[in-house]
Coordinates of C-alpha atoms in Angstrom, one line a residue:
Chain I
X107 CA 139.3 1.7 116.5
X108 CA 140.2 5.0 118.2
X109 CA 137.6 4.6 120.9
X110 CA 138.2 2.6 124.1
X111 CA 134.5 2.4 125.1
X112 CA 132.9 -1.0 124.3
X113 CA 130.9 -0.9 121.0
X114 CA 127.8 -2.1 122.8
X115 CA 128.0 0.8 125.1
X116 CA 128.5 3.2 122.2
X117 CA 125.3 1.8 120.7
X118 CA 123.4 2.0 124.0
X119 CA 124.4 5.6 124.7
X120 CA 124.6 7.2 121.3
X121 CA 124.4 5.2 118.1
X122 CA 121.2 3.2 118.6
X123 CA 119.7 5.4 121.4
X124 CA 117.0 7.6 120.0
X125 CA 114.6 10.3 121.3
X126 CA 111.4 8.4 122.0
X127 CA 107.9 9.8 121.3
X128 CA 105.9 6.8 122.5
X129 CA 106.4 4.4 125.4
X130 CA 105.2 1.1 126.8
X131 CA 103.4 0.9 130.1
X132 CA 106.4 -0.5 132.0
X133 CA 107.0 1.7 135.1
X134 CA 110.2 3.6 135.7
X135 CA 111.2 3.0 139.3
X136 CA 112.7 5.2 141.9
X137 CA 115.5 2.7 142.1
X138 CA 116.3 3.3 138.5
X139 CA 116.3 7.1 139.0
X140 CA 118.6 6.7 142.0
X141 CA 121.0 4.6 140.0
X142 CA 121.0 7.1 137.1
X143 CA 121.7 10.0 139.5
X144 CA 124.4 8.1 141.3
X145 CA 126.2 7.6 138.0
X146 CA 125.8 11.0 136.3
X147 CA 126.4 13.1 139.4
X148 CA 130.1 12.6 138.7
X149 CA 129.9 14.5 135.3
X150 CA 132.2 17.5 135.4
X151 CA 131.0 21.1 136.0
X152 CA 132.8 24.4 136.7
X153 CA 133.8 24.7 140.3
X154 CA 132.0 21.3 140.9
X155 CA 128.8 23.3 141.0
X156 CA 125.5 21.3 140.9
X157 CA 122.8 23.7 139.6
X158 CA 120.6 21.0 138.1
X159 CA 117.4 20.3 139.9
X160 CA 114.9 17.6 138.9
X161 CA 111.2 17.4 139.6
X162 CA 109.8 13.9 138.9
X163 CA 106.2 14.1 137.9
X164 CA 104.8 10.8 139.2
X165 CA 101.2 11.5 140.5
X166 CA 98.2 11.8 138.2
X167 CA 97.4 15.1 139.8
X168 CA 100.9 16.5 139.1
X169 CA 100.7 15.2 135.5
X170 CA 97.4 17.1 135.0
X171 CA 99.0 20.3 136.3
X172 CA 101.9 19.8 133.9
X173 CA 100.1 19.2 130.6
X174 CA 98.6 22.7 130.0
X175 CA 102.1 24.2 130.1
X176 CA 103.4 21.9 127.4
X177 CA 103.3 22.8 123.7
X178 CA 100.2 21.1 122.2
X179 CA 102.3 18.7 120.1
X180 CA 104.1 17.5 123.2
X181 CA 101.0 16.8 125.3
X182 CA 100.0 13.3 124.2
X183 CA 103.5 11.8 124.8
X184 CA 103.9 13.8 128.0
X185 CA 100.5 12.4 129.2
X186 CA 101.4 8.8 128.4
X187 CA 105.1 8.5 129.3
X188 CA 105.7 6.3 132.4
X189 CA 107.6 9.1 134.1
X190 CA 108.2 12.8 133.3
X191 CA 111.1 14.8 134.6
X192 CA 111.3 18.6 134.8
X193 CA 114.9 19.7 134.6
X194 CA 115.7 23.2 136.0
X195 CA 118.7 25.3 136.9
X196 CA 119.1 26.6 140.5
X197 CA 120.3 30.1 140.3
X198 CA 121.3 30.1 143.9
X199 CA 123.6 27.1 143.5
X200 CA 126.5 29.2 144.9
X201 CA 125.3 28.6 148.5
X202 CA 126.5 25.0 148.2
X203 CA 129.9 25.9 146.8
X204 CA 131.8 26.0 150.1
X205 CA 130.8 22.3 150.6
X206 CA 131.1 21.2 147.0
X207 CA 134.4 23.0 146.2
X208 CA 136.2 22.9 149.5
X209 CA 139.7 23.8 148.2
X210 CA 138.5 27.3 147.2
X211 CA 135.4 28.1 149.3
X212 CA 135.8 31.8 148.4
X213 CA 134.5 31.0 144.9
X214 CA 131.0 31.5 146.2
X215 CA 131.6 35.2 146.6
X216 CA 134.5 35.9 144.3
X217 CA 132.9 34.5 141.1
X218 CA 129.2 34.2 142.0
X219 CA 128.4 37.1 144.3
X220 CA 126.2 38.7 141.6
X221 CA 123.0 37.2 140.4
X222 CA 123.6 37.7 136.6
X223 CA 127.0 35.8 136.9
X224 CA 125.2 33.0 138.8
X225 CA 122.4 32.8 136.2
X226 CA 124.8 32.5 133.4
X227 CA 126.8 29.8 135.1
X228 CA 123.7 27.9 136.3
X229 CA 122.4 27.8 132.8
X230 CA 125.6 26.5 131.2
X231 CA 126.4 24.0 134.0
X232 CA 122.8 22.7 134.5
X233 CA 122.7 22.2 130.7
X234 CA 125.9 20.0 130.9
X235 CA 124.2 18.1 133.8
X236 CA 121.0 17.7 131.7
X237 CA 123.1 16.1 129.0
X238 CA 124.7 13.7 131.5
X239 CA 121.2 13.0 132.8
X240 CA 120.0 12.0 129.3
X241 CA 123.1 9.8 128.9
X242 CA 122.3 8.3 132.3
X243 CA 118.7 7.5 131.3
X244 CA 120.1 5.6 128.3
X245 CA 122.6 3.8 130.6
X246 CA 119.6 2.4 132.4
X247 CA 118.4 0.9 129.2
X248 CA 115.5 3.5 129.0
X249 CA 114.7 6.0 126.3
X250 CA 114.6 9.7 127.0
X251 CA 112.3 12.2 125.2
X252 CA 113.7 15.6 126.0
X253 CA 111.5 18.6 125.0
X254 CA 111.9 22.3 125.1
X255 CA 108.4 23.0 123.8
X256 CA 106.7 24.4 126.9
X257 CA 105.7 27.7 128.5
X258 CA 108.7 28.5 130.8
X259 CA 106.9 31.0 132.9
X260 CA 103.9 28.8 133.5
X261 CA 106.0 25.8 134.3
X262 CA 108.2 27.8 136.6
X263 CA 105.1 29.1 138.5
X264 CA 103.5 25.7 138.7
X265 CA 106.4 23.5 139.8
X266 CA 109.4 25.8 140.7
X267 CA 110.0 29.3 142.0
X268 CA 111.8 32.5 141.0
X269 CA 115.2 31.0 141.7
X270 CA 114.8 28.0 139.4
X271 CA 114.8 28.3 135.6
X272 CA 113.2 25.4 133.7
X273 CA 115.5 24.0 131.0
X274 CA 113.7 21.0 129.5
X275 CA 111.1 18.4 130.2
X276 CA 112.1 14.8 129.7
X277 CA 109.8 11.8 129.1
X278 CA 111.3 8.6 130.3
X279 CA 110.4 5.0 129.7
X280 CA 110.7 2.0 127.5
X281 CA 110.1 2.9 123.8
X282 CA 107.0 1.5 122.2
X283 CA 107.0 0.3 118.6
X284 CA 107.5 3.1 116.1
X285 CA 108.6 5.4 118.9
X286 CA 110.8 7.6 116.7
X287 CA 111.2 9.4 113.5
X288 CA 113.8 8.1 111.0
X289 CA 117.3 9.2 112.0
X290 CA 117.9 12.7 110.6
X291 CA 121.3 13.8 109.3
X292 CA 124.1 15.2 111.4
X293 CA 126.7 17.7 110.3
X294 CA 130.0 16.3 109.1
X295 CA 133.2 16.6 111.1
X296 CA 134.6 19.2 108.8
X297 CA 131.5 21.4 109.2
X298 CA 131.8 21.5 112.9
X299 CA 135.6 21.1 113.7
X300 CA 138.4 23.2 112.3
X301 CA 142.1 23.0 113.3
X302 CA 144.4 26.0 113.7
Chain O
X20 CA 121.7 -3.4 139.3
X21 CA 119.4 -0.8 137.8
X22 CA 121.8 0.2 135.1
X23 CA 122.2 -1.7 131.8
X24 CA 125.5 -0.1 130.9
X25 CA 128.5 -2.3 131.6
X26 CA 130.3 -1.3 134.9
X27 CA 133.6 -0.8 133.1
X28 CA 131.9 1.7 130.8
X29 CA 130.3 3.4 133.9
X30 CA 133.8 3.8 135.4
X31 CA 135.4 4.9 132.1
X32 CA 132.8 7.7 131.5
X33 CA 131.8 8.8 135.0
X34 CA 133.0 7.0 138.1
X35 CA 136.8 6.9 137.5
X36 CA 137.0 9.7 134.9
X37 CA 138.3 12.9 136.3
X38 CA 139.0 16.5 135.2
X39 CA 142.7 16.4 134.4
X40 CA 145.1 19.3 135.2
X41 CA 148.3 17.7 133.9
X42 CA 149.0 15.5 130.9
X43 CA 151.6 13.2 129.4
X44 CA 153.3 14.1 126.1
X45 CA 151.3 11.5 124.1
X46 CA 149.7 13.2 121.2
X47 CA 146.0 13.3 120.5
X48 CA 145.4 12.4 116.9
X49 CA 143.0 13.7 114.3
X50 CA 141.7 10.1 114.0
X51 CA 140.8 10.1 117.7
X52 CA 139.0 13.4 117.4
X53 CA 137.1 12.1 114.3
X54 CA 136.1 9.0 116.2
X55 CA 134.9 11.1 119.2
X56 CA 132.8 13.3 116.9
X57 CA 131.4 10.4 115.0
X58 CA 130.1 9.0 118.3
X59 CA 128.8 12.1 120.0
X60 CA 127.2 13.8 117.0
X61 CA 124.2 11.5 117.7
X62 CA 123.5 13.1 121.1
X63 CA 120.0 14.6 121.1
X64 CA 119.3 18.3 120.7
X65 CA 116.1 20.4 120.1
X66 CA 115.1 20.2 116.5
X67 CA 118.2 18.2 115.8
X68 CA 120.1 21.5 115.8
X69 CA 123.9 21.4 115.8
X70 CA 125.1 24.7 117.2
X71 CA 128.4 23.3 118.7
X72 CA 131.5 24.4 116.9
X73 CA 135.0 23.3 117.8
X74 CA 138.4 24.9 117.1
X75 CA 141.2 22.5 117.7
X76 CA 144.3 24.5 118.7
X77 CA 147.2 22.4 117.3
X78 CA 149.9 24.7 116.1
X79 CA 152.4 26.4 118.4
X80 CA 151.5 29.7 116.9
X81 CA 147.8 29.2 117.7
X82 CA 148.6 28.0 121.3
X83 CA 150.5 31.2 121.8
X84 CA 147.6 33.3 120.7
X85 CA 145.3 31.4 123.0
X86 CA 147.2 31.6 126.3
X87 CA 146.8 35.3 127.0
X88 CA 143.0 34.9 126.9
X89 CA 143.0 32.2 129.6
X90 CA 142.7 33.0 133.3
X91 CA 146.2 33.0 134.8
X92 CA 145.6 29.8 136.8
X93 CA 144.6 27.9 133.6
X94 CA 147.6 28.9 131.5
X95 CA 150.2 26.3 132.5
X96 CA 147.9 23.3 131.8
X97 CA 146.6 25.0 128.6
X98 CA 150.2 25.5 127.5
X99 CA 151.2 21.9 128.1
X100 CA 148.1 19.8 127.1
X101 CA 148.6 17.7 124.0
X102 CA 145.5 19.2 122.4
X103 CA 143.2 22.1 123.3
X104 CA 139.7 22.5 122.0
X105 CA 137.7 25.8 122.0
X106 CA 134.0 25.0 122.2
X107 CA 131.6 27.6 120.9
X108 CA 127.9 28.1 120.1
X109 CA 127.0 29.1 116.5
X110 CA 124.2 31.6 116.8
X111 CA 123.3 31.2 113.1
X112 CA 122.7 27.4 113.4
X113 CA 119.2 27.9 112.1
X114 CA 120.5 28.1 108.5
X115 CA 121.2 24.3 108.7
X116 CA 117.8 23.4 110.1
X117 CA 116.1 22.6 106.8
X118 CA 118.7 20.0 106.1
X119 CA 119.0 18.7 109.7
X120 CA 115.3 18.7 110.5
X121 CA 113.7 17.8 107.2
X122 CA 110.3 16.8 108.5
X123 CA 109.6 20.4 109.6
X124 CA 111.9 22.7 107.6
X125 CA 109.8 25.7 108.6
X126 CA 111.3 25.5 112.2
X127 CA 114.1 27.7 110.9
X128 CA 111.8 30.7 110.6
X129 CA 108.9 29.8 113.0
X130 CA 111.0 29.3 116.0
X131 CA 114.4 30.8 115.2
X132 CA 113.6 33.8 113.0
X133 CA 114.8 36.2 115.7
X134 CA 118.3 36.4 116.9
X135 CA 117.6 36.4 120.7
X136 CA 115.6 33.1 120.4
X137 CA 118.5 31.7 118.4
X138 CA 121.1 32.7 120.9
X139 CA 119.1 31.1 123.8
X140 CA 118.7 27.9 121.9
X141 CA 122.3 27.9 120.6
X142 CA 123.6 28.2 124.2
X143 CA 121.4 25.5 125.7
X144 CA 121.9 23.0 122.8
X145 CA 125.7 23.7 122.3
X146 CA 126.1 23.1 126.1
X147 CA 124.3 19.7 125.7
X148 CA 126.7 19.0 122.9
X149 CA 129.7 20.1 124.9
X150 CA 128.7 17.6 127.6
X151 CA 128.4 14.8 125.0
X152 CA 131.8 15.9 123.7
X153 CA 133.4 15.5 127.1
X154 CA 131.8 12.1 127.5
X155 CA 133.2 11.3 124.0
X156 CA 136.8 12.3 125.0
X157 CA 136.5 9.9 127.9
X158 CA 135.1 7.2 125.6
X159 CA 138.4 7.5 123.7
X160 CA 140.3 6.7 126.9
X161 CA 141.5 10.3 127.2
X162 CA 141.0 12.8 130.0
X163 CA 139.3 16.1 129.4
X164 CA 140.1 19.3 131.3
X165 CA 137.1 21.7 130.7
X166 CA 137.6 25.3 131.7
X167 CA 135.4 28.3 131.8
X168 CA 138.1 30.6 133.1
X169 CA 138.9 32.8 130.1
X170 CA 138.2 36.2 128.6
X171 CA 135.2 35.5 126.3
X172 CA 135.5 38.7 124.3
X173 CA 139.2 38.2 123.7
X174 CA 138.8 34.6 122.8
X175 CA 135.9 35.4 120.5
X176 CA 137.9 38.1 118.7
X177 CA 141.0 35.9 118.4
X178 CA 139.5 32.7 117.2
X179 CA 135.8 33.2 116.4
X180 CA 133.5 35.9 115.2
X181 CA 130.4 37.8 116.3
X182 CA 128.1 34.9 115.4
X183 CA 130.0 32.4 117.7
X184 CA 129.9 32.5 121.5
X185 CA 132.7 30.7 123.3
X186 CA 131.4 28.2 125.9
X187 CA 134.5 26.5 127.3
X188 CA 138.0 25.5 126.5
X189 CA 138.9 21.8 126.9
X190 CA 142.4 20.4 127.4
X191 CA 142.6 16.9 126.1
X192 CA 145.2 14.2 126.6
X193 CA 146.4 11.3 128.7
X194 CA 146.5 12.3 132.4
X195 CA 149.9 12.6 134.0
X196 CA 150.5 11.3 137.5
X197 CA 148.8 13.5 140.1
X198 CA 146.6 15.0 137.4
X199 CA 143.7 15.9 139.6
X200 CA 142.5 17.0 143.0
X201 CA 140.9 14.5 145.4
X202 CA 137.3 13.8 144.4
X203 CA 135.1 16.5 145.8
X204 CA 131.6 15.7 147.2
X205 CA 128.4 15.8 145.2
X206 CA 124.9 16.6 146.2
X207 CA 122.8 13.7 147.4
X208 CA 119.8 12.4 145.4
X209 CA 117.3 14.0 147.8
X210 CA 119.0 17.4 147.5
X211 CA 118.6 17.4 143.7
X212 CA 115.5 15.3 142.9
X213 CA 112.1 15.6 144.3
X214 CA 108.9 13.7 143.4
X215 CA 105.5 15.2 143.0

């Protein structure tokens, strides 16, 4: 019993949580999304930066605009999920650093004055925040269906701009019956972790 | 009450958890690291890939080799943390895909036959796994101190190889008194999430 986290929470977030490919009709509310964000916004990032941006695709019109940019195999579930979120990295996140990292406001220019450095940091830290977001969806008792199978340039043009790089699209909702594949294997501890 | 996750678990993982800059002497055991991995290995990735690799720096000799590659401001805490983990992305993760993603073993070649595609995917998915790892450290009742201030080339040469890209270094242990800065602000929901 090396973990302090309650076993029910372990199951909810990791052990029994699964990537869902089919959902019930039950809506996902703005209140749920607000609660998820208010929890996972505290996940740590470098310099307290917050590059993650989320576009919630709620309207039928926006859903229609999204589908052609998804890989064909991802379209049916993206069409039928109660809510779809586009997760992107804001490559101009440094503008917020003086407010977000007040004990070293110079970080904005010292570390992120050049766009390539910003893009690298935005990608890494928005990916961390994307993982916290997935954990947060599960914390709300919902299933997430993250997907990287889409046309990045098309998605960027349709929903974002040149300063925002799409990372993933996440279907969100209550899982339907038979919503997932059988659990696939994971690497063993000794295949991943070595001690020196 | 839009979240299902127990409030104590919310606090443990997000609300009260903080990035620690100072630690007590209490050791972090291999049993704890095993329990953390056995929980967070279930975090979702694209194609069930597992690019994250972890080097646990345990010996005094290895700690001495690590310190010169850390940014100067990160050295004292990296020297004194009970355990330090180097997190890296394995850019040759595709070799494991036939075992990890058995219902579409061709993914190894169809999507990841070219190194640049692998590097992009390894970075994104190892970053997701790094975030799950940080959540797992907190699930063990420990504090994580993730850092990106290091010399990537030097760290890679000292502890990894050309196929492994360092992502971050994480100090792990029980927080000492005054282990962190005051909580800095986060962006508001409306600054991060928009609905279309």
